[in-house]
Amino acid sequence: MSVLDSKVPKGPLKTKWTDYKNHINLVNPANKRNIDVIVVGTGLAGGSAAATLAELGYNVKTFCYQDSPRRAHSIAAQGGINAAKNYQGDGDSTYRLFYDTVKGGDYRSREANVYRLAEVSANIIDQCVAQGVPFARDYGGLLDNRSFGGVLVSRTFYAKGQTGQQLLLGAYSAMNRQIARGKITPFNRHEMLDVVKVDGKARGIIARNLVTGEIERHSAHAVVIASGGYGNVYFLSTNAMGSNATAAWKIHKKGAFFANPCYTQIHPTCIPRSGDYQSKLTLMSESLRNDGRIWVPKNLEDVKAIREGKKKPTDLSEDERDYYLERRYPAFGNLVPRDVASRAAKERCDAGYGVNATGEAVYLDFASAIQRYGIEQAKIHGINNPSADKTYELGAAIVKAKYGNLFQMYEKIVDQDPYKTPMMIYPAVHYTMGGVWVDYNLMTTVEGLYCIGEANFSDHGANRLGASALMQGLADGYFVLPYTIGDYLSHEIRTGKIATDSPEFDEAEKSVKDRIDFFINNKGQHSVDYYHKRLGKIMWEKCGMSRNAEGLKEAAKEIKELRESFWKEVNVPGSANEMNPELEKAGRVADFLELGELFAKDALVREESCGGHFREESVEIGGEQAGEAKRNDEEFAFVSAWEYKGEPGDAVLHKEQLEFNEIELKQRSYK
């Protein structure tokens, strides 16, 4: 059994990070000029890390498969970013953000990392404001905040419904400054296909130029993986179709342990699928649940009439509607945690109350908010007894100011005006909390190989909260990695330039080319998408919101059979020496097939209900599924070293005693 050393410093949680920084090894500014760092991925985590490392004086190479870092999937984040500023004066603090994040992760997070995250969160906002990120502001000019599900304070900073895009533009502008100075060399339209280890240390990568097909060698003193999550293992998810697991999976197969692969966040507010032809799903920000009310008809006759087009949702009176979240969870109402909202929507739809043609949708209704805001605005403007039309006009203007781009996006996709008829939403795979195992320094189990942002496992546990992803990505990139990587690089100042003509680079490049040649020359019967869709169907049905032992065993078996068929029957058109999207997809789906099998086996080991993962063997209460979150005073990280085309190794349980025992533990019921 492998022993993992998390390298968490001694001492109280609230002083760990400060004391650690005070005693960490540093690199002299003159020596930083002689040290190279590779950053794979240029989203919020990778972009902020690259910009900060270059600002410090390191020579940085960045790699992304998109045509520009501005295309990173971080732009898709809508609702906001958490920070413990307490601008609302509602009792927020570093401790409360830490507490909510650990509790929201069902106590599966590494607490030292989470406290550090809460600690630096306030700095993130200051950094981004200095970069010109246009956060929303209140009437007095102060930064505004809104609420997100699962917490009792307003701590989420936002820029309408495009927070991720605005934050990414801030990081991108910081990168551009370093590109102009020559401290960052960008390699856009490049995909990392392997990591190169020399004497046990990460010393570079093999990358493919996606435009020309050329295979390239790049060396560095340290490699940072910031390639995002693996939600596309489900095929249909809120992720861009290009989002993939390849970089993280390649380093896993070179010895970097994977942790918590089955921890996946299901987002409750997504536009429902409309047919089998779809390649992705679209997220509607959780911030909409601040003002939108979720409901389904109370009577199945009304459901049938709506599906057949004989009734409109606006035809139903309040008494004919079931605001089921408000009914079941009066304390949080529509702002319950994401897993609770997701399971409740699925339960209603499974019971036959789904309102769209596929029976997989519930309503998110803004009529009450428009009416409420309209009455308030009429009073502010001194309008007595406003007409219904005037009330609607004033209220809709407020809703438009808060969520306008989201409403516009919904109308373009669904062809319905959400100001006048309720939105339809349904849960979908969103964020992945599992990933590459890292220690307190964000280093993997391979020396000199770091992993940050969504690609690692450290901060989220079985997360049920929103607005945490952007916080972790920027915390890792701006404020954590630049400190911790210096401790490692301080021992590399005499190493000199890393050569790329070594046997290790030769071997890694040959392996990459052999795999590409296989795909091009294998004349099978099925497309890459054929296998990806079949994998996604298995994952959603048997490794989705609800899981049971029998289904997970079937999933592992079916994925293994699908993987074997893939290697025999996949067909990739085109050649290797050109831009070939099908070739790119083939490599990524091959990795998803391996990851999917590990995912199912990890989920099988976890017999408890936690986060977004409901284990069906749990008790039933009142005819509805209900789970009780069991929790041991240990952190479980499922780890496996998987040889190429081999079988998963034995599960290694990483047990780390929780240090913060003041947290009050309460059993949760989903009734």
XYZ file of C-alpha atoms in Angstrom:
671
model
C 0.000 0.000 0.000
C 1.323 3.413 -0.963
C 1.628 6.047 1.737
C 0.668 9.555 0.673
C 2.203 12.522 2.452
C -0.047 15.569 2.179
C 2.701 17.795 3.644
C 0.116 19.790 5.597
C 2.018 22.070 7.993
C 1.650 21.687 11.748
C -0.187 24.192 13.893
C -3.671 25.754 14.004
C -5.578 26.022 10.738
C -5.794 29.802 10.839
C -1.999 30.240 10.999
C -0.801 27.323 8.836
C -0.523 29.195 5.538
C 1.066 32.351 6.990
C 3.629 30.373 9.005
C 4.343 28.137 6.025
C 4.996 31.093 3.716
C 7.295 32.631 6.299
C 9.564 29.566 6.288
C 9.321 28.341 2.695
C 12.383 28.274 0.441
C 12.584 31.108 -2.088
C 14.300 31.603 -5.447
C 16.499 34.653 -5.942
C 15.110 36.988 -8.669
C 18.344 36.612 -10.648
C 17.993 32.822 -10.562
C 14.364 32.848 -11.694
C 15.549 34.018 -15.106
C 17.252 30.642 -15.569
C 14.279 28.461 -14.634
C 11.622 27.247 -17.078
C 8.051 26.286 -16.189
C 5.457 24.676 -18.472
C 1.773 25.432 -17.826
C -0.735 23.179 -19.592
C -4.131 24.859 -19.808
C -4.802 28.602 -19.881
C -8.168 28.956 -18.188
C -8.520 30.772 -14.892
C -6.112 28.510 -12.992
C -3.519 28.157 -15.762
C -3.799 31.732 -17.005
C -3.447 33.268 -13.546
C -0.564 30.927 -12.685
C 1.288 31.633 -15.926
C 0.894 35.399 -15.553
C 2.017 35.372 -11.914
C 4.996 33.048 -12.459
C 6.147 35.188 -15.384
C 5.685 38.356 -13.337
C 7.945 36.802 -10.702
C 10.625 36.275 -13.343
C 10.331 32.618 -14.413
C 10.364 31.673 -18.096
C 6.920 30.254 -18.848
C 5.568 28.233 -21.755
C 1.779 27.929 -21.967
C -0.163 25.308 -23.923
C -3.840 25.256 -24.865
C -5.770 23.387 -27.514
C -7.933 26.446 -28.282
C -6.914 29.170 -30.742
C -6.610 31.592 -27.813
C -6.616 31.434 -24.014
C -9.795 33.511 -24.213
C -11.560 30.351 -25.441
C -10.867 28.395 -22.244
C -14.012 26.892 -20.778
C -13.702 29.181 -17.738
C -15.637 31.729 -19.818
C -18.742 29.569 -19.425
C -18.991 30.188 -15.664
C -21.924 32.487 -15.145
C -23.090 33.114 -11.607
C -20.137 34.398 -9.613
C -17.126 33.886 -7.372
C -17.177 33.559 -3.589
C -15.077 35.700 -1.263
C -15.266 36.432 2.460
C -15.448 40.230 2.227
C -18.612 40.656 4.338
C -19.609 43.707 2.282
C -23.249 42.978 3.112
C -22.584 43.049 6.843
C -24.479 39.782 7.207
C -21.926 37.968 9.372
C -19.579 36.502 6.780
C -15.949 35.763 7.673
C -12.993 33.632 6.639
C -14.084 30.997 9.124
C -17.681 30.963 7.865
C -16.561 30.585 4.236
C -14.264 27.773 5.349
C -17.064 26.149 7.354
C -19.588 26.384 4.518
C -17.112 24.977 1.995
C -16.130 22.022 4.193
C -19.752 21.339 5.085
C -20.781 21.778 1.448
C -18.154 19.190 0.537
C -19.736 16.743 2.999
C -16.548 16.862 5.086
C -14.533 15.174 2.320
C -12.320 18.184 1.588
C -8.795 18.621 2.914
C -9.426 21.193 5.582
C -6.026 22.891 5.534
C -6.390 23.585 1.800
C -9.932 24.875 2.238
C -8.993 27.250 5.052
C -6.194 28.617 2.864
C -8.711 29.023 0.043
C -11.058 31.020 2.294
C -8.119 33.064 3.567
C -6.923 34.231 0.134
C -10.425 34.655 -1.343
C -10.592 38.343 -0.418
C -7.274 38.964 -2.189
C -8.703 37.500 -5.402
C -11.381 40.183 -5.587
C -8.836 42.978 -5.026
C -6.567 41.511 -7.705
C -9.376 41.260 -10.242
C -10.718 44.748 -9.549
C -7.200 46.079 -10.095
C -7.178 44.302 -13.464
C -10.410 46.012 -14.424
C -12.867 43.158 -14.016
C -16.304 44.874 -14.141
C -17.948 43.356 -11.087
C -21.511 44.474 -10.427
C -21.795 47.417 -8.045
C -24.575 48.732 -5.841
C -26.010 52.236 -5.907
C -23.250 53.568 -3.677
C -20.501 52.207 -5.917
C -19.470 49.312 -3.688
C -19.134 45.828 -5.128
C -22.447 44.000 -5.027
C -23.040 40.466 -3.766
C -25.737 37.883 -4.287
C -26.692 34.600 -2.648
C -25.990 31.108 -3.878
C -27.542 27.824 -2.812
C -26.604 26.155 0.446
C -25.364 29.186 2.417
C -27.025 31.813 4.580
C -24.961 34.873 3.578
C -24.429 36.884 0.378
C -20.789 36.463 -0.612
C -20.903 35.870 -4.356
C -19.332 38.596 -6.518
C -20.557 38.656 -10.095
C -20.551 40.402 -13.456
C -24.106 39.840 -14.695
C -24.183 36.241 -15.941
C -20.698 36.348 -17.463
C -18.452 36.293 -14.426
C -16.137 33.593 -15.757
C -15.604 35.438 -19.018
C -14.749 38.711 -17.295
C -12.369 37.027 -14.835
C -10.683 35.178 -17.690
C -10.208 38.411 -19.631
C -8.510 39.826 -16.535
C -6.122 36.873 -16.363
C -5.618 36.995 -20.136
C -4.669 40.679 -19.984
C -2.106 39.820 -17.300
C -0.782 37.038 -19.545
C -0.568 39.390 -22.527
C 1.592 41.775 -20.543
C 4.058 38.945 -19.921
C 3.861 37.727 -23.530
C 4.839 41.228 -24.656
C 7.779 41.158 -22.223
C 8.893 37.804 -23.576
C 8.394 36.020 -20.260
C 5.517 33.864 -21.565
C 5.817 31.926 -24.806
C 2.301 30.831 -25.807
C 1.656 27.642 -27.748
C -1.980 27.881 -28.800
C -3.589 25.089 -30.823
C -1.261 22.629 -29.101
C -2.331 19.582 -27.110
C -0.209 17.886 -24.471
C -0.134 14.142 -25.199
C 2.385 12.946 -22.602
C 4.586 14.089 -19.754
C 8.296 13.291 -19.749
C 9.968 12.095 -16.563
C 13.751 12.111 -16.110
C 15.139 10.472 -12.959
C 11.626 10.489 -11.485
C 11.059 14.207 -12.021
C 8.739 15.890 -14.517
C 11.033 17.528 -17.060
C 8.807 18.337 -19.997
C 5.957 17.337 -22.252
C 5.244 15.963 -25.708
C 2.731 18.136 -27.548
C 1.004 17.973 -30.921
C 0.565 21.066 -33.057
C -3.136 20.707 -33.873
C -2.832 22.750 -37.078
C 0.134 21.002 -38.724
C 0.108 17.690 -36.858
C 3.764 18.136 -35.884
C 4.895 16.387 -32.683
C 6.998 18.685 -30.489
C 9.251 18.283 -27.441
C 9.280 20.926 -24.726
C 11.411 20.820 -21.586
C 11.160 22.632 -18.256
C 12.248 22.405 -14.634
C 8.619 21.937 -13.551
C 5.302 21.162 -15.250
C 1.933 22.556 -14.115
C -1.316 20.877 -15.228
C -4.305 23.237 -15.273
C -6.450 21.498 -17.865
C -9.855 21.557 -16.148
C -12.329 18.800 -15.383
C -13.575 15.622 -17.019
C -17.352 16.144 -17.068
C -17.422 15.157 -20.748
C -16.952 11.547 -19.693
C -20.782 11.763 -19.640
C -20.833 13.039 -23.263
C -23.758 15.348 -22.476
C -22.643 17.937 -19.924
C -22.393 21.684 -19.505
C -18.765 21.526 -20.659
C -17.581 22.639 -24.086
C -17.114 19.657 -26.387
C -13.363 20.232 -26.417
C -13.027 19.922 -22.625
C -11.210 16.685 -21.886
C -9.229 14.640 -19.377
C -6.189 13.859 -21.511
C -3.505 15.912 -19.743
C -4.612 14.770 -16.282
C -4.996 11.167 -17.418
C -1.568 11.082 -19.096
C 0.161 12.166 -15.909
C -1.915 9.622 -13.967
C -0.503 6.887 -16.159
C 2.991 8.190 -15.470
C 2.520 7.828 -11.712
C 0.386 10.770 -10.547
C -2.370 9.352 -8.358
C -6.038 10.090 -9.056
C -8.386 10.899 -6.168
C -12.175 10.863 -5.818
C -12.868 10.294 -9.543
C -16.572 9.632 -8.921
C -17.205 12.989 -7.214
C -19.184 14.870 -9.841
C -21.381 17.893 -9.392
C -24.811 17.776 -10.974
C -26.094 21.282 -11.698
C -29.852 21.723 -11.162
C -30.488 24.596 -13.588
C -29.613 23.566 -17.134
C -31.628 23.770 -20.331
C -33.140 20.293 -20.820
C -32.054 18.107 -23.717
C -34.407 18.141 -26.653
C -33.234 15.037 -28.512
C -30.513 12.467 -29.171
C -28.773 14.714 -31.699
C -27.401 17.086 -29.044
C -23.679 17.220 -28.294
C -23.785 19.378 -25.152
C -26.086 21.028 -22.633
C -26.316 24.678 -21.663
C -26.053 25.951 -18.109
C -28.460 28.486 -16.675
C -26.728 30.164 -13.734
C -27.667 29.105 -10.230
C -28.000 32.812 -9.460
C -31.380 32.593 -11.200
C -32.636 30.704 -8.155
C -32.356 33.942 -6.168
C -35.448 35.262 -7.938
C -36.850 32.310 -9.865
C -39.331 29.918 -8.235
C -39.187 26.238 -9.199
C -42.436 24.328 -9.671
C -44.338 21.614 -11.483
C -48.113 21.197 -11.859
C -49.844 19.525 -8.939
C -52.110 17.473 -11.165
C -50.982 14.951 -13.766
C -53.888 16.027 -15.982
C -52.335 19.505 -16.247
C -48.924 17.973 -17.002
C -50.441 15.991 -19.874
C -52.271 19.061 -21.213
C -49.069 21.135 -21.155
C -47.079 18.426 -22.952
C -49.790 18.175 -25.618
C -49.874 21.960 -26.075
C -53.468 22.256 -24.837
C -52.417 24.391 -21.858
C -49.696 26.926 -21.151
C -47.893 27.063 -17.783
C -49.260 30.588 -17.306
C -52.790 29.128 -17.413
C -52.256 27.413 -14.059
C -53.195 29.286 -10.893
C -50.989 29.362 -7.793
C -53.142 26.647 -6.200
C -52.500 24.373 -9.175
C -48.708 24.634 -8.854
C -46.383 22.626 -6.620
C -43.445 24.789 -5.516
C -41.837 21.621 -4.252
C -38.535 23.072 -2.980
C -40.331 25.724 -0.952
C -42.665 23.027 0.353
C -39.949 20.538 1.311
C -37.159 22.869 2.461
C -38.732 26.045 3.858
C -35.489 27.342 5.435
C -33.602 27.465 2.126
C -36.483 27.329 -0.336
C -35.292 27.546 -3.918
C -31.714 28.095 -2.717
C -31.138 24.583 -1.389
C -27.736 23.033 -2.233
C -27.260 21.864 -5.797
C -27.526 18.152 -5.066
C -30.813 18.570 -3.201
C -32.334 20.678 -5.993
C -31.101 18.221 -8.629
C -32.427 15.106 -6.929
C -35.756 16.792 -6.188
C -36.185 17.732 -9.862
C -35.352 14.192 -10.962
C -37.751 12.734 -8.394
C -40.632 14.911 -9.636
C -39.895 14.073 -13.279
C -39.512 10.356 -12.516
C -42.921 10.549 -10.841
C -44.401 11.793 -14.109
C -44.525 15.554 -13.524
C -41.892 16.565 -16.116
C -43.284 19.354 -18.287
C -41.481 19.078 -21.637
C -41.873 16.560 -24.448
C -39.268 14.183 -23.004
C -40.703 14.470 -19.482
C -37.371 15.801 -18.199
C -37.994 19.400 -17.194
C -39.399 21.537 -14.379
C -40.296 25.226 -14.437
C -38.158 28.141 -13.201
C -40.606 31.026 -12.983
C -39.818 34.769 -12.665
C -43.384 36.108 -12.625
C -43.360 36.655 -8.841
C -39.999 38.456 -8.966
C -41.117 40.726 -11.816
C -44.283 41.588 -9.880
C -42.357 42.194 -6.638
C -39.693 44.362 -8.264
C -42.355 46.237 -10.253
C -44.307 47.235 -7.147
C -41.073 48.278 -5.407
C -39.915 50.380 -8.382
C -43.315 52.036 -8.689
C -43.032 53.231 -5.093
C -39.467 54.437 -5.677
C -40.626 56.406 -8.722
C -43.662 57.802 -6.891
C -46.187 56.003 -9.086
C -49.389 55.329 -7.190
C -51.671 52.506 -8.314
C -49.527 51.464 -11.301
C -51.231 49.471 -14.026
C -50.385 45.813 -14.481
C -48.471 46.684 -17.663
C -46.455 49.385 -15.874
C -45.684 47.069 -12.968
C -44.496 44.419 -15.415
C -42.379 46.946 -17.346
C -40.627 48.213 -14.204
C -40.109 44.741 -12.751
C -38.838 43.227 -16.000
C -36.256 46.029 -16.263
C -34.777 45.047 -12.894
C -34.693 41.358 -13.818
C -33.073 42.279 -17.138
C -30.375 44.302 -15.380
C -29.520 41.315 -13.163
C -29.896 38.395 -15.582
C -30.434 39.879 -19.034
C -27.767 37.960 -20.945
C -28.956 34.663 -19.430
C -32.538 35.354 -20.505
C -31.326 36.270 -23.973
C -29.307 33.064 -24.226
C -32.277 30.970 -23.113
C -34.574 32.608 -25.669
C -32.111 31.982 -28.510
C -31.837 28.290 -27.625
C -35.436 27.457 -26.690
C -37.288 30.127 -28.719
C -39.446 31.139 -25.751
C -39.467 34.482 -23.925
C -38.581 33.701 -20.273
C -39.940 37.092 -19.152
C -43.420 35.980 -20.186
C -43.338 32.186 -19.779
C -41.390 30.156 -17.214
C -37.984 28.725 -18.141
C -37.669 24.946 -18.326
C -34.692 23.448 -16.502
C -33.308 20.017 -15.643
C -30.140 18.759 -13.873
C -26.975 18.079 -15.872
C -23.352 17.113 -15.204
C -21.357 20.241 -14.482
C -18.191 20.367 -12.365
C -15.875 17.533 -11.328
C -14.509 17.595 -7.788
C -12.274 14.562 -8.188
C -9.024 14.734 -10.081
C -5.301 14.402 -9.665
C -4.166 13.948 -6.061
C -1.980 16.810 -4.826
C -0.308 17.669 -1.547
C -0.469 20.999 0.300
C 2.013 22.437 -2.202
C -0.247 21.378 -5.102
C 2.394 18.878 -6.219
C 1.279 15.473 -7.472
C 2.925 12.187 -6.499
C 5.459 12.880 -9.281
C 8.248 15.267 -8.309
C 8.138 18.591 -10.117
C 4.650 17.912 -11.490
C 1.925 20.224 -10.173
C -1.828 20.251 -10.723
C -4.120 23.215 -10.057
C -7.745 24.277 -10.445
C -10.503 21.845 -11.410
C -7.943 19.282 -12.563
C -6.949 18.511 -8.952
C -9.018 17.077 -6.110
C -8.018 19.066 -3.077
C -10.584 21.690 -2.110
C -14.090 20.525 -2.925
C -14.730 17.076 -1.467
C -18.217 16.040 -2.587
C -19.138 19.686 -3.204
C -22.770 20.761 -3.229
C -22.194 24.520 -3.458
C -21.858 27.030 -6.259
C -19.337 29.816 -6.938
C -16.437 27.758 -5.529
C -14.791 26.761 -8.820
C -13.681 30.235 -9.901
C -12.465 30.885 -6.373
C -10.234 27.790 -6.344
C -8.841 28.337 -9.840
C -7.729 31.895 -9.136
C -6.567 31.122 -5.592
C -4.295 28.345 -6.877
C -2.980 30.405 -9.776
C -2.502 33.840 -8.248
C -1.768 33.151 -4.598
C -0.807 29.536 -3.821
C 1.245 27.897 -6.576
C 3.601 30.878 -7.074
C 4.699 30.411 -3.434
C 4.802 26.639 -3.215
C 6.501 25.956 -6.550
C 9.381 28.184 -5.467
C 10.158 25.773 -2.636
C 10.769 23.012 -5.193
C 12.503 25.199 -7.779
C 14.937 26.533 -5.183
C 16.712 23.186 -5.556
C 16.866 23.526 -9.365
C 18.943 26.677 -9.729
C 22.102 24.692 -10.623
C 20.352 22.230 -12.921
C 20.738 24.254 -16.107
C 18.707 23.928 -19.287
C 16.874 20.601 -19.651
C 17.876 18.815 -22.862
C 15.173 17.333 -25.095
C 17.446 14.860 -26.917
C 17.449 12.341 -24.076
C 16.187 8.705 -24.181
C 13.229 9.706 -21.999
C 12.013 12.234 -24.586
C 12.665 9.712 -27.378
C 10.553 7.079 -25.644
C 7.676 9.443 -24.843
C 7.565 10.804 -28.390
C 7.595 7.286 -29.869
C 4.694 6.275 -27.646
C 2.675 9.294 -28.779
C 3.407 8.690 -32.467
C 2.589 4.975 -32.223
C -0.816 5.767 -30.754
C -1.564 8.348 -33.449
C -0.484 5.901 -36.173
C -2.812 3.287 -34.709
C -5.830 5.588 -34.910
C -5.077 6.672 -38.473
C -4.438 3.131 -39.728
C -7.190 1.286 -37.859
C -10.044 0.843 -40.337
C -12.900 0.052 -37.970
C -16.674 0.283 -38.358
C -17.637 3.058 -35.922
C -16.945 6.756 -35.436
C -15.411 8.223 -32.307
C -18.751 9.847 -31.374
C -20.449 6.435 -31.545
C -18.288 5.289 -28.632
C -18.463 8.584 -26.749
C -22.270 8.623 -26.820
C -22.486 5.013 -25.659
C -20.067 5.742 -22.814
C -22.090 8.802 -21.811
C -25.323 6.814 -21.709
C -23.757 4.210 -19.392
C -22.298 6.915 -17.151
C -25.534 8.922 -16.831
C -27.802 5.951 -16.229
C -25.549 3.995 -13.849
C -23.020 6.500 -12.441
C -25.232 9.599 -12.310
C -27.236 11.175 -9.503
C -28.506 7.854 -8.183
C -26.219 4.850 -7.974
C -26.435 1.308 -6.688
C -23.982 -1.560 -6.406
C -25.552 -3.664 -9.141
C -25.628 -0.782 -11.621
C -22.038 0.225 -10.885
C -20.794 -3.340 -11.396
C -22.665 -3.441 -14.692
C -21.204 -0.065 -15.675
C -17.611 -1.177 -15.034
C -18.199 -4.336 -17.077
C -19.952 -2.506 -19.932
C -17.304 0.227 -20.117
C -14.547 -2.377 -20.242
C -16.309 -4.139 -23.129
C -16.869 -0.806 -24.869
C -13.188 0.056 -24.440
C -12.137 -3.255 -25.991
C -14.501 -2.660 -28.927
C -13.131 0.878 -29.344
C -9.580 -0.346 -29.835
C -10.769 -2.836 -32.466
C -13.494 -0.955 -34.320
C -12.867 2.799 -34.111
C -12.476 4.609 -37.425
C -10.604 7.913 -37.654
C -10.700 9.615 -41.068
C -7.997 11.931 -42.414
C -4.274 11.926 -41.772
C -1.960 12.728 -38.875
C -0.114 15.564 -40.609
C -2.980 18.010 -40.784
C -5.647 19.612 -38.690
C -7.790 16.598 -37.769
C -10.487 17.104 -35.098
C -11.536 13.443 -35.291
C -7.997 12.370 -34.407
C -8.014 14.752 -31.452
C -11.356 13.324 -30.276
C -10.143 9.740 -30.655
C -7.319 10.247 -28.176
C -9.592 12.034 -25.731
C -12.360 9.424 -25.887
C -9.781 6.653 -25.391
C -8.820 8.390 -22.154
C -12.474 8.863 -21.135
C -13.079 5.131 -21.578
C -10.286 4.308 -19.144
C -11.310 7.032 -16.710
C -14.961 5.931 -16.895
C -14.062 2.440 -15.730
C -12.074 3.822 -12.798
C -14.968 6.195 -12.057
C -17.433 3.289 -11.765
C -15.092 1.244 -9.575
C -14.512 4.222 -7.278
C -18.266 4.807 -6.951
C -18.766 1.132 -6.117
C -16.365 1.382 -3.155
C -18.256 4.392 -1.744
C -21.369 2.955 -0.137
C -22.549 6.174 1.496
C -24.726 8.940 0.081
C -22.729 12.155 -0.084
C -22.708 15.308 -2.156
C -24.443 14.766 -5.463
C -24.137 10.985 -5.165
C -27.219 9.244 -3.835
C -26.669 5.580 -3.009
C -29.981 3.865 -3.629
C -29.415 1.181 -1.005
C -30.156 3.907 1.578
C -33.513 3.932 3.376
C -36.737 5.231 1.896
C -38.826 7.667 3.925
C -42.406 8.569 3.081
C -42.167 6.957 -0.341
C -39.398 9.339 -1.450
C -35.720 8.572 -1.662
C -33.801 9.808 1.349
C -30.149 9.394 2.138
C -28.236 9.826 5.323
C -24.697 11.047 4.897
C -22.374 8.786 6.839
C -19.078 10.387 7.738
C -15.950 9.011 9.337
C -13.265 11.243 10.815
C -11.035 10.431 7.887
C -10.551 11.785 4.402
C -10.949 9.106 1.773
C -9.088 9.497 -1.490
C -9.489 6.669 -3.974
C -6.187 6.275 -5.724
C -5.100 4.015 -8.527
C -2.014 3.679 -10.667
C -3.181 2.292 -14.022
C -0.739 0.958 -16.575
C -1.542 1.692 -20.200
C -4.324 -0.643 -21.435
C -4.014 -2.466 -18.135
C -6.422 -3.064 -15.318
C -6.904 -0.666 -12.386
C -4.656 -1.354 -9.448
C -6.025 -1.985 -5.990
C -7.859 0.891 -4.347
C -5.669 2.623 -1.791
C -7.524 4.424 0.956
C -5.693 7.567 1.985
C -6.611 8.255 5.580
C -5.826 11.600 7.116
C -7.151 12.511 10.576
C -9.291 15.625 10.487
C -7.673 18.372 12.491
C -10.602 20.708 13.006
C -12.896 18.992 15.485
C -14.970 22.057 16.392
C -17.203 21.478 13.395
C -20.607 20.352 14.536
C -21.502 17.184 12.660
C -25.130 16.700 11.794
C -26.834 13.947 9.888
C -28.543 15.092 6.726
C -31.884 13.878 5.481
C -33.070 14.409 1.938
C -36.722 13.951 2.738
